[in-house]
Amino acid sequence: MIKRFLVLLLVLGINAGAQTAVKEKPSLIPLPQKLEWKNGQFALKNYKEIVVKNASLYQEAELLQKQLKELGLVVPIKKGVDNNSNQPKIVLELGKIETQDSTAEAYKLNIDVKAITIKGSGNSGVFYGLQTLKQLIGAANNVQACSITDWPAFSWRGYMIDAGRNFQPMDLLKQQIDVIAAYKLNIFHFHFTEDIAWRLESKLYPQLTNPETMIRNKGSFYTQNDLKELINYCKERHITLVPEIDMPGHSAAFKRAMKMDMQSDSGLVIVKNILNEFCDTFDVPYIHIGADEVKITNNNFLPEVIALLEKRGKKVIGWEPGGKFKESTIRQLWMEDATKVSANHNVKYIDSRHLYINHMDPLESVVSIFKGKIANLDKGNDAALGGTLCVWPDRRVSKPEDVFMQTAVYPAVLAFAERSWRGGGQPGWLTYVGLDGSKEVSVFKEFEHRLLNHKQRYFSKMPFPYQAQSHLKWQFYGPFNNQGDLSKQFYPQEATEIDTNKATLTAIGGTFILRHWWGPVVTGLIEKPEENTTWYASTKIWSDKDQLQNFWIGFNNISRSYGSDSPDEGTWDNRKSEVLVNGKLIAPPHWKQAGAKGNLELPLIDEGYEFREPTKVQLKKGWNTILVKLPVGSFKGKDWQNPEKWMFTVVPWL
């Protein structure tokens, strides 16, 4: 076992001493801005009372009390300061925190033998301090001595779920809210009206939620009491719920229910009535009106809608690119490169570019989000508020939970939480861990260790499709001109032993996109990819015995926003990609929908490696050579629903 452990560390590229040091300290996500570990661990049971110095913090104290009770600890709450008590205590208080930026979300946490003290600039700061404290609790309910001063780089740290296309039940929505609260996100963007269905009750127009107006999940919608409950559930967790009522685009369900177009004169009257009803019913500061992907036929529509909402005291948000908005409208960027919006300092904006995880693979999403730079900035400002991570399950799913396996939501949430709280990152959309020996590899590797610890500790009963990848080192060989013959073989496949000195480059990771369908905007591994070429990738995997090993293997992770075709039987993809282990071809899965033509109403079943049974690969004792063949013809997909994403994923389950 000792030999196996040391070899595994060698394969993972981890120094044994460094790995031990990582395990000694709790894994925190997001990592605090200032963190000083100190000597000593203290038993949580020794802290005998929760002292609340400010009456407004009683809700946070009750939250802490509940968390401790779940650990088997009954700790009373006391108001004010008990000067006669010398017993260890947990102190919650408000006060000024010295940070780079003034924010109510800043906090200071100190743990020593006498007290655990959480001071916040505001109640939200204390709440975030409690989330950090929860992560600091280790085995046997011990806490590590430390001093933390922490604050967010961005004031807007959002998460969006589309429940218009695929309905999500209340318990699943609350689960998502609980997760984002634990990781210090503060916006829950709730998208519940779509072409597919209008999913919010209206007392004025009950026909909007009639089952016959819905294409999917017929009859499933949220009552007004449901939405009130969600708004309050968010407020208790210092999250602002941002409702989106999409208009005038994405409104086919409205048209089916009301028998008219939104932009007609009569339609506009109804929209105004709906918005007034909404403002009368719900206590929210923002209303998102969508306003993208539509031809404006009524030039009065958006100005009148925005004027109404602003008169009702609401801050209006719209998608950019989208309609012609007032300067006061907050823009949510989904494609625009931020230069046009950021050039006008009077316009506030939220960045969601490169944050649509329905287009990303699980391993790619964690890497690209962690490495990305929100709003092209290290931290927010008065105009650049922050970012929102978006989950758009455009394609029908068989059951609501499938969204979280097919789109790998929670791994992406943790990566986004780290980046939106910490700030920084790298410019552009980067899809792989990094080149061998680069600093970015070691930075990502450290984050991945924390991510995997959180997967094990907090997500054992929730979908969390992510496997370690920062230990995998691949040599890439190419390009070889295949002249359009994708079956043609070249040196790495013909050689008895591959000479690693002939490698074109060496890179780290488990998923590699040689060229994205959005290239060159999205940066793939190959700097100047060429059509009609073949590349090879090779790595070595150690096994301490002859065994069947589970692998994630895939060559075309289908976007959940397109009606893409399923792979043909007997193929991994349409490029004739192959994977060989010790010279033996690994057969592709027996696809359950082999050759099915793309259809947004046809749920995916096993097309993605993350939600099908793993591929079982026979490994021999010792080193095993994996060779991946990556041919490509034209970069132009056969249609927009089937874009050409030249890529592969090969990852063993550790």
XYZ file of C-alpha atoms in Angstrom:
654
model
C 0.000 0.000 0.000
C 2.872 2.370 0.794
C 4.378 1.771 -2.636
C 1.001 2.346 -4.267
C 0.490 5.616 -2.364
C 3.918 6.950 -3.302
C 3.446 5.984 -6.940
C 0.015 7.620 -6.948
C 1.563 10.816 -5.614
C 4.162 10.597 -8.347
C 1.459 10.203 -10.984
C -0.527 13.059 -9.495
C 2.539 15.271 -9.468
C 2.103 15.989 -5.753
C 4.854 16.313 -3.183
C 3.999 13.990 -0.269
C 4.853 16.589 2.353
C 2.812 19.268 0.589
C -0.142 16.909 0.329
C 0.005 16.232 4.067
C 0.088 19.969 4.739
C -3.003 20.481 2.575
C -4.878 17.829 4.535
C -3.921 19.376 7.881
C -5.890 22.539 7.203
C -9.566 22.870 6.314
C -10.448 23.433 2.673
C -12.208 26.779 2.315
C -14.246 27.861 -0.726
C -14.132 30.680 -1.541
C -10.664 31.148 -0.139
C -10.657 34.221 2.149
C -8.844 37.365 1.067
C -6.633 37.275 4.179
C -6.075 34.027 6.042
C -3.573 33.313 8.808
C -3.454 29.820 10.235
C -2.414 29.612 13.875
C -1.342 26.794 16.141
C -3.931 24.698 17.859
C -7.270 23.047 17.363
C -10.107 23.539 19.810
C -13.128 21.402 20.604
C -16.300 23.176 19.562
C -18.106 21.682 22.550
C -15.975 23.840 24.855
C -17.601 27.051 23.611
C -20.532 27.264 26.009
C -22.588 30.202 24.760
C -23.386 32.343 21.739
C -23.068 35.987 22.708
C -24.992 38.446 20.519
C -23.671 41.972 20.933
C -26.157 43.527 18.516
C -29.861 42.741 18.718
C -30.174 42.757 14.927
C -27.942 39.682 14.766
C -30.353 37.411 16.608
C -31.407 35.700 13.363
C -27.786 34.877 12.584
C -27.334 33.592 16.139
C -30.316 31.292 15.741
C -28.856 30.009 12.477
C -25.586 29.218 14.245
C -27.449 27.579 17.106
C -29.283 25.357 14.615
C -26.032 24.385 12.869
C -24.452 23.458 16.206
C -27.507 21.426 17.189
C -27.112 19.395 13.989
C -23.631 18.535 15.287
C -25.097 17.406 18.601
C -24.171 20.591 20.478
C -26.746 22.566 22.452
C -25.470 26.111 22.946
C -27.620 28.877 24.490
C -27.859 32.388 23.047
C -27.122 35.332 25.323
C -27.655 38.988 24.501
C -24.979 41.517 25.281
C -21.737 40.698 27.100
C -21.490 38.570 30.221
C -18.449 40.081 31.928
C -18.661 37.564 34.756
C -18.277 34.604 32.439
C -14.782 33.378 31.688
C -15.896 30.322 29.757
C -15.139 30.131 26.022
C -17.862 31.654 23.869
C -18.855 32.407 20.296
C -19.306 36.139 19.835
C -21.310 37.755 17.019
C -21.007 41.497 16.581
C -21.158 44.382 14.142
C -18.297 46.782 13.615
C -15.984 48.372 11.127
C -13.770 45.983 9.143
C -10.596 47.368 7.619
C -10.739 46.306 3.975
C -9.811 47.731 0.590
C -13.446 48.548 -0.149
C -16.295 49.545 2.119
C -18.907 46.779 2.056
C -21.497 45.425 4.461
C -20.444 41.941 3.343
C -16.991 42.112 4.935
C -16.252 40.123 8.060
C -13.458 39.253 10.450
C -13.274 35.819 12.066
C -10.889 34.877 14.855
C -10.609 31.512 16.564
C -8.586 30.966 19.741
C -8.992 29.017 22.938
C -11.052 31.734 24.658
C -13.465 32.746 21.931
C -14.655 32.405 18.382
C -15.401 35.954 17.290
C -17.228 36.905 14.106
C -17.463 40.622 13.405
C -19.285 41.863 10.328
C -19.576 45.249 8.679
C -23.244 44.339 8.335
C -25.512 41.407 9.030
C -24.545 39.833 5.728
C -20.894 39.965 6.769
C -21.680 38.031 9.944
C -23.685 35.531 7.887
C -20.700 34.949 5.579
C -18.444 34.576 8.599
C -20.769 31.806 9.775
C -20.441 30.049 6.413
C -16.674 30.119 6.771
C -16.889 28.869 10.356
C -18.986 25.924 9.169
C -16.216 24.931 6.739
C -13.607 25.244 9.504
C -15.265 22.559 11.615
C -13.274 19.383 11.196
C -13.180 15.867 12.574
C -14.620 15.389 16.073
C -16.071 18.926 15.799
C -12.691 20.576 16.279
C -11.916 24.013 14.849
C -8.539 25.198 13.648
C -7.096 28.351 15.213
C -6.936 31.106 12.624
C -7.486 34.762 11.867
C -9.472 35.756 8.775
C -10.321 39.119 7.263
C -12.517 38.732 4.241
C -14.593 40.676 1.751
C -15.938 40.151 -1.785
C -14.266 41.440 -4.926
C -17.665 41.840 -6.611
C -20.921 43.045 -5.074
C -23.087 41.022 -7.512
C -22.457 37.277 -7.296
C -25.383 35.656 -9.023
C -26.785 32.298 -10.002
C -29.554 31.894 -12.591
C -31.818 28.928 -13.197
C -34.243 28.631 -16.119
C -37.384 26.946 -14.766
C -39.500 28.159 -17.680
C -38.329 25.508 -20.110
C -37.942 22.710 -17.557
C -39.974 23.113 -14.366
C -38.126 22.711 -11.083
C -39.988 21.782 -7.879
C -39.753 23.981 -4.808
C -37.538 21.611 -2.825
C -34.976 21.564 -5.631
C -35.027 25.353 -5.896
C -34.424 25.604 -2.142
C -31.549 23.151 -2.420
C -29.900 25.440 -4.977
C -30.489 28.480 -2.771
C -28.941 26.669 0.190
C -25.874 25.775 -1.868
C -25.273 29.259 -3.234
C -25.795 30.749 0.233
C -23.157 28.427 1.675
C -20.685 29.701 -0.910
C -21.449 33.397 -0.458
C -23.391 34.092 -3.641
C -25.995 36.797 -3.061
C -28.267 36.814 -6.155
C -30.805 34.165 -7.187
C -31.896 35.032 -10.732
C -35.168 33.178 -11.314
C -36.202 32.788 -14.973
C -39.762 31.400 -15.062
C -41.440 32.635 -18.273
C -40.502 31.281 -21.685
C -41.741 30.222 -25.107
C -42.201 26.752 -23.591
C -44.399 27.838 -20.675
C -45.450 30.726 -18.447
C -44.881 29.415 -14.951
C -46.043 32.126 -12.545
C -49.615 32.425 -11.362
C -51.503 35.591 -12.240
C -54.812 36.272 -10.484
C -55.708 38.711 -13.249
C -54.940 36.306 -16.094
C -55.160 32.710 -14.825
C -55.149 31.443 -18.415
C -51.407 32.138 -18.541
C -50.769 28.950 -16.564
C -53.372 26.732 -18.192
C -51.831 23.321 -19.014
C -52.813 23.552 -22.675
C -50.595 26.641 -23.101
C -47.508 24.683 -21.978
C -45.292 22.516 -24.183
C -43.486 20.745 -21.321
C -44.396 19.892 -17.718
C -47.986 20.793 -18.496
C -49.769 22.329 -15.536
C -46.607 22.891 -13.514
C -46.235 26.480 -12.320
C -45.456 28.559 -9.224
C -48.266 30.069 -7.222
C -47.913 33.584 -5.909
C -47.426 32.083 -2.450
C -44.624 29.890 -3.826
C -42.747 32.913 -5.100
C -43.309 34.817 -1.850
C -41.903 31.822 -0.005
C -38.816 31.736 -2.242
C -38.252 35.477 -1.833
C -38.334 35.134 1.947
C -36.203 31.984 1.841
C -33.580 33.973 -0.047
C -33.781 36.984 2.284
C -33.113 34.770 5.295
C -29.870 33.761 3.576
C -28.886 37.291 2.511
C -29.768 36.563 -1.112
C -31.775 38.851 -3.377
C -34.221 37.070 -5.657
C -34.245 38.668 -9.116
C -37.351 37.602 -11.079
C -37.225 37.566 -14.858
C -40.413 38.080 -16.844
C -39.163 37.801 -20.399
C -40.570 40.386 -22.805
C -41.284 40.973 -25.599
C -39.250 37.986 -26.820
C -39.393 34.425 -25.493
C -43.109 35.009 -25.045
C -44.815 32.400 -27.227
C -46.555 30.974 -24.146
C -48.072 34.408 -23.488
C -49.278 34.529 -27.099
C -50.869 31.083 -26.863
C -52.631 31.990 -23.615
C -53.748 35.521 -24.475
C -54.303 35.010 -28.222
C -52.243 38.078 -29.062
C -48.693 39.271 -29.441
C -47.098 41.116 -26.525
C -46.117 43.993 -28.785
C -49.665 44.634 -29.999
C -51.455 47.536 -28.368
C -53.720 45.150 -26.471
C -50.760 42.954 -25.538
C -48.886 45.906 -24.063
C -51.889 46.791 -21.908
C -51.961 43.243 -20.548
C -48.199 43.253 -19.904
C -48.554 46.478 -17.913
C -51.385 44.951 -15.884
C -49.239 41.880 -15.165
C -46.318 44.050 -14.046
C -48.529 46.161 -11.787
C -49.961 42.998 -10.267
C -46.422 41.713 -9.758
C -45.275 44.923 -8.064
C -48.357 44.918 -5.834
C -47.735 41.312 -4.805
C -43.988 40.812 -4.423
C -41.302 42.641 -2.475
C -38.264 42.630 -4.755
C -35.916 45.504 -5.682
C -35.127 44.333 -9.236
C -37.196 43.089 -12.168
C -35.463 41.554 -15.173
C -37.385 42.056 -18.414
C -35.173 40.028 -20.752
C -35.758 41.903 -24.044
C -33.241 39.949 -26.143
C -33.498 37.796 -29.275
C -36.590 39.528 -30.613
C -37.494 41.920 -33.416
C -38.954 45.081 -31.935
C -42.133 45.932 -33.843
C -43.560 48.343 -31.261
C -41.052 51.071 -30.445
C -43.133 52.127 -27.453
C -43.007 48.727 -25.786
C -39.719 48.852 -23.888
C -39.823 52.573 -22.994
C -43.321 52.225 -21.540
C -42.517 49.020 -19.647
C -39.326 50.485 -18.188
C -41.098 53.731 -17.238
C -43.830 51.792 -15.436
C -41.366 49.671 -13.449
C -39.171 52.608 -12.502
C -42.250 54.530 -11.382
C -43.034 51.550 -9.151
C -39.574 51.871 -7.601
C -37.966 48.910 -9.350
C -34.511 48.701 -10.837
C -34.789 47.260 -14.332
C -32.384 44.705 -15.829
C -32.198 43.636 -19.476
C -30.011 41.382 -21.582
C -27.208 42.912 -23.661
C -27.268 42.577 -26.652
C -30.978 43.260 -26.413
C -33.389 46.126 -26.701
C -32.707 49.828 -26.746
C -32.586 50.565 -23.034
C -32.319 53.718 -20.980
C -29.014 54.428 -19.257
C -30.706 53.527 -15.987
C -31.339 49.953 -17.165
C -28.787 47.497 -15.779
C -27.366 45.377 -18.597
C -26.650 41.680 -18.264
C -24.010 40.786 -20.833
C -24.449 37.480 -22.632
C -22.404 38.019 -25.786
C -21.275 41.646 -26.130
C -17.576 42.038 -25.362
C -18.206 44.661 -22.637
C -16.403 47.452 -24.486
C -19.555 49.231 -25.659
C -21.251 49.044 -22.280
C -18.194 49.689 -20.131
C -17.327 52.742 -22.216
C -20.392 54.453 -20.714
C -19.701 54.845 -17.005
C -23.327 55.720 -16.371
C -24.448 52.202 -17.270
C -24.239 49.435 -14.685
C -23.736 45.906 -15.933
C -23.533 42.262 -14.918
C -21.238 39.841 -16.725
C -22.659 36.505 -17.914
C -20.441 36.069 -20.972
C -18.651 32.733 -20.900
C -20.814 31.803 -17.902
C -23.490 29.756 -19.711
C -22.574 26.359 -18.320
C -25.122 24.555 -20.507
C -22.541 24.967 -23.295
C -19.682 23.582 -21.198
C -18.360 20.152 -20.272
C -18.007 19.401 -16.530
C -14.212 19.543 -16.430
C -14.083 22.454 -18.867
C -16.607 24.499 -16.880
C -14.663 24.313 -13.617
C -11.420 25.236 -15.372
C -12.766 28.074 -17.524
C -14.835 29.639 -14.726
C -12.009 29.383 -12.194
C -9.502 30.860 -14.633
C -11.835 33.500 -16.077
C -11.874 37.202 -15.258
C -15.328 38.582 -14.487
C -16.105 41.740 -16.478
C -12.444 41.705 -17.614
C -11.590 43.141 -14.188
C -9.843 42.009 -11.013
C -12.650 43.450 -8.917
C -15.914 45.280 -9.359
C -16.627 48.986 -9.451
C -19.652 51.289 -9.540
C -20.466 50.194 -13.096
C -19.185 46.611 -13.243
C -21.288 45.028 -10.508
C -20.131 41.444 -10.950
C -21.378 38.332 -12.686
C -24.141 35.729 -12.849
C -23.591 32.057 -13.577
C -26.382 30.831 -15.868
C -28.029 27.434 -16.189
C -30.107 27.180 -19.366
C -31.478 23.649 -19.799
C -33.007 24.432 -23.197
C -33.375 20.765 -24.083
C -36.142 18.795 -22.412
C -35.000 16.660 -19.483
C -36.606 13.430 -18.304
C -36.648 14.609 -14.691
C -35.605 17.888 -13.011
C -32.544 16.360 -11.335
C -31.054 15.548 -14.750
C -30.195 19.220 -15.195
C -27.594 18.919 -12.428
C -25.857 15.897 -13.904
C -25.989 16.945 -17.544
C -24.791 20.460 -16.832
C -22.543 19.768 -13.795
C -24.114 22.700 -11.951
C -22.619 22.433 -8.478
C -18.945 22.034 -9.472
C -19.381 25.164 -11.612
C -21.079 27.019 -8.738
C -18.071 26.409 -6.488
C -15.636 27.592 -9.153
C -17.738 30.705 -9.744
C -18.025 31.346 -6.001
C -14.239 31.319 -5.725
C -13.730 33.676 -8.659
C -16.562 36.125 -7.909
C -15.546 36.454 -4.248
C -11.782 36.441 -4.705
C -11.654 38.397 -7.964
C -8.671 38.162 -10.298
C -8.352 35.472 -12.938
C -7.060 35.521 -16.496
C -8.452 37.333 -19.565
C -10.449 35.390 -22.132
C -12.179 32.010 -22.113
C -9.576 29.341 -21.353
C -10.691 25.722 -21.537
C -7.824 23.574 -20.235
C -5.772 23.492 -17.035
C -2.528 24.709 -18.601
C 0.763 23.798 -20.236
C 3.137 21.608 -18.269
C 5.238 23.608 -15.820
C 3.119 26.767 -15.927
C 2.126 28.605 -12.759
C -1.541 28.389 -13.710
C -1.355 24.598 -13.328
C -0.183 24.769 -9.726
C -2.788 27.445 -8.936
C -5.590 25.326 -10.355
C -4.272 22.169 -8.688
C -4.547 23.819 -5.276
C -8.143 24.846 -5.976
C -9.021 21.402 -7.289
C -7.882 19.808 -4.018
C -10.279 22.046 -2.128
C -13.052 21.364 -4.648
C -12.709 17.583 -4.292
C -12.706 17.859 -0.504
C -15.983 19.780 -0.710
C -17.404 17.189 -3.105
C -16.714 14.465 -0.556
C -17.839 16.420 2.490
C -20.894 18.369 1.334
C -22.190 16.798 -1.895
C -22.267 13.072 -1.190
C -26.066 13.078 -1.610
C -26.238 15.584 -4.465
C -25.125 15.371 -8.089
C -21.539 16.588 -8.373
C -20.075 15.301 -11.645
C -16.408 16.147 -11.379
C -13.264 14.010 -11.309
C -9.668 14.982 -10.568
C -7.837 16.088 -13.694
C -4.879 18.240 -12.653
C -2.681 15.145 -12.187
C -2.931 14.094 -15.849
C -0.037 15.038 -18.118
C -0.569 14.605 -21.855
C 1.907 14.795 -24.730
C 0.362 16.071 -27.965
C 1.651 15.144 -31.422
C 0.688 16.902 -34.635
C -0.592 18.283 -36.836
C -0.695 15.512 -39.440
C -2.369 16.275 -42.763
C -5.129 13.698 -43.213
C -6.305 15.171 -46.557
C -9.898 14.654 -45.501
C -9.431 10.951 -44.712
C -10.313 10.803 -41.021
C -9.434 7.107 -40.778
C -5.824 7.662 -41.861
C -3.166 6.680 -39.282
C 0.088 8.476 -38.475
C 3.297 8.058 -36.471
C 2.013 7.876 -32.861
C -0.461 5.133 -33.771
C 2.015 3.230 -35.934
C 4.986 3.358 -33.554
C 5.753 0.467 -31.192
C 6.956 2.968 -28.583
C 6.137 6.681 -28.777
C 9.121 9.003 -28.398
C 7.941 11.741 -26.009
C 10.757 13.966 -27.296
C 8.773 14.278 -30.529
C 5.779 15.799 -28.727
C 4.648 19.171 -30.049
C 3.507 20.268 -26.603
C 2.712 18.907 -23.139
C -0.416 20.003 -21.268
C -2.260 19.187 -18.062
C -5.909 18.236 -17.683
C -8.648 15.736 -18.370
C -10.654 17.599 -21.006
C -8.993 19.261 -23.972
C -10.764 21.340 -26.589
C -8.451 21.579 -29.551
C -10.826 24.007 -31.225
C -14.130 25.290 -29.862
C -17.033 25.979 -32.221
C -16.737 29.595 -31.017
C -13.043 29.782 -31.831
C -11.046 31.966 -31.850
C -13.123 33.833 -29.217
C -12.834 30.731 -27.054
C -9.211 29.693 -26.705
C -8.568 26.009 -27.372
C -5.370 24.063 -26.890
C -4.116 24.425 -30.463
C -2.944 27.965 -31.167
C -3.584 27.784 -34.922
C -5.856 24.808 -35.592
C -6.203 23.615 -39.181
C -8.947 21.707 -40.975
C -8.250 18.207 -42.325
C -5.627 17.458 -39.721
C -5.118 14.744 -37.114
C -3.587 15.129 -33.674
C -2.721 12.518 -31.079
C -2.566 12.758 -27.301
C -0.791 10.277 -25.056
C -0.368 9.749 -21.329
C 0.609 6.988 -18.906
C -1.496 5.649 -16.032
C -0.167 3.491 -13.204
C -2.055 0.485 -11.838
C -0.796 -1.599 -8.921
C -2.579 -4.697 -10.261
C -4.424 -6.098 -13.256
C -7.897 -4.602 -13.005
C -10.904 -3.043 -14.690
C -10.784 0.713 -14.129
C -13.702 3.134 -14.549
C -13.046 6.021 -16.932
C -14.871 9.076 -18.194
C -14.323 8.984 -21.963
C -15.989 11.308 -24.428
C -15.385 13.182 -27.672
C -18.453 15.344 -28.180
C -20.166 16.601 -25.061
C -23.473 17.833 -26.451
C -24.594 21.327 -25.486
C -27.943 21.338 -23.709
C -28.985 24.385 -25.754
C -28.927 22.681 -29.123
C -30.953 19.921 -30.713
C -27.814 17.982 -31.543
C -27.771 14.499 -33.063
C -26.869 11.497 -30.940
C -23.726 9.562 -32.021
C -24.088 6.799 -34.596
C -23.788 3.223 -33.377
C -20.210 1.971 -33.301
C -18.684 5.480 -33.115
C -17.544 7.878 -30.426
C -18.352 10.876 -32.633
C -18.646 11.968 -36.258
C -14.879 12.551 -36.546
C -13.822 8.895 -36.170
C -12.010 9.652 -32.939
C -10.430 6.694 -31.152
C -8.899 5.824 -27.817
C -6.422 3.008 -27.329
C -5.072 1.579 -24.070
C -1.874 -0.446 -24.419
C -2.532 -0.611 -28.150
C -6.067 -1.978 -27.807
C -9.035 0.005 -29.116
C -11.640 0.916 -26.514
C -15.114 0.363 -27.919
C -17.611 3.225 -27.721
C -20.817 2.754 -25.704
C -23.880 1.062 -27.152
C -25.835 4.283 -27.465
C -29.456 4.047 -26.347
C -30.462 6.605 -28.992
C -27.841 5.799 -31.612
C -28.158 8.021 -34.650
C -31.163 9.926 -33.286
C -31.635 13.219 -35.106
C -31.373 16.314 -32.974
C -34.578 17.387 -31.304
C -34.898 19.737 -28.322
C -37.917 17.702 -27.174
C -35.869 14.464 -27.097
C -34.134 14.189 -23.699
C -30.497 13.172 -23.593
C -29.967 9.757 -22.013
C -26.328 8.665 -22.253
C -24.752 11.058 -24.755
C -22.530 12.686 -22.096
C -19.842 10.796 -20.176
C -20.869 12.485 -16.931
C -24.384 11.023 -16.915
C -23.856 7.560 -18.397
C -22.233 4.464 -16.956
C -18.438 4.886 -16.885
C -16.360 3.110 -19.499
C -14.562 0.125 -18.013
C -10.986 -0.216 -19.234
C -8.701 -3.187 -18.606
C -5.426 -2.017 -17.058
C -2.360 -4.162 -16.518
C -0.128 -4.045 -13.462
C 2.394 -1.226 -13.872
C 2.334 1.593 -16.393
C -0.419 1.751 -19.011
C -0.220 3.850 -22.167
C -3.292 5.728 -23.335
C -3.343 7.044 -26.890
C -6.132 9.246 -28.215
C -6.580 9.834 -31.940
C -8.150 13.193 -32.815
C -8.902 13.683 -36.518
C -10.985 16.553 -37.868
C -12.279 17.499 -41.286
C -14.121 20.777 -41.738
C -14.585 23.093 -38.765
C -18.022 23.936 -40.070
C -20.695 21.807 -38.440
C -23.359 20.278 -40.645
C -25.849 22.798 -39.201
C -26.136 25.221 -36.297
C -27.592 22.500 -34.070
C -24.496 20.351 -34.606
C -21.434 22.609 -34.317
C -17.954 21.099 -34.516
C -16.355 21.008 -31.057
C -13.006 19.291 -31.593
C -12.256 17.813 -28.198
C -11.785 14.798 -25.963
C -12.096 13.772 -22.329
C -10.253 10.820 -20.792
C -10.175 10.692 -17.000
C -9.812 7.733 -14.618
C -11.939 7.638 -11.486
C -9.574 7.933 -8.520
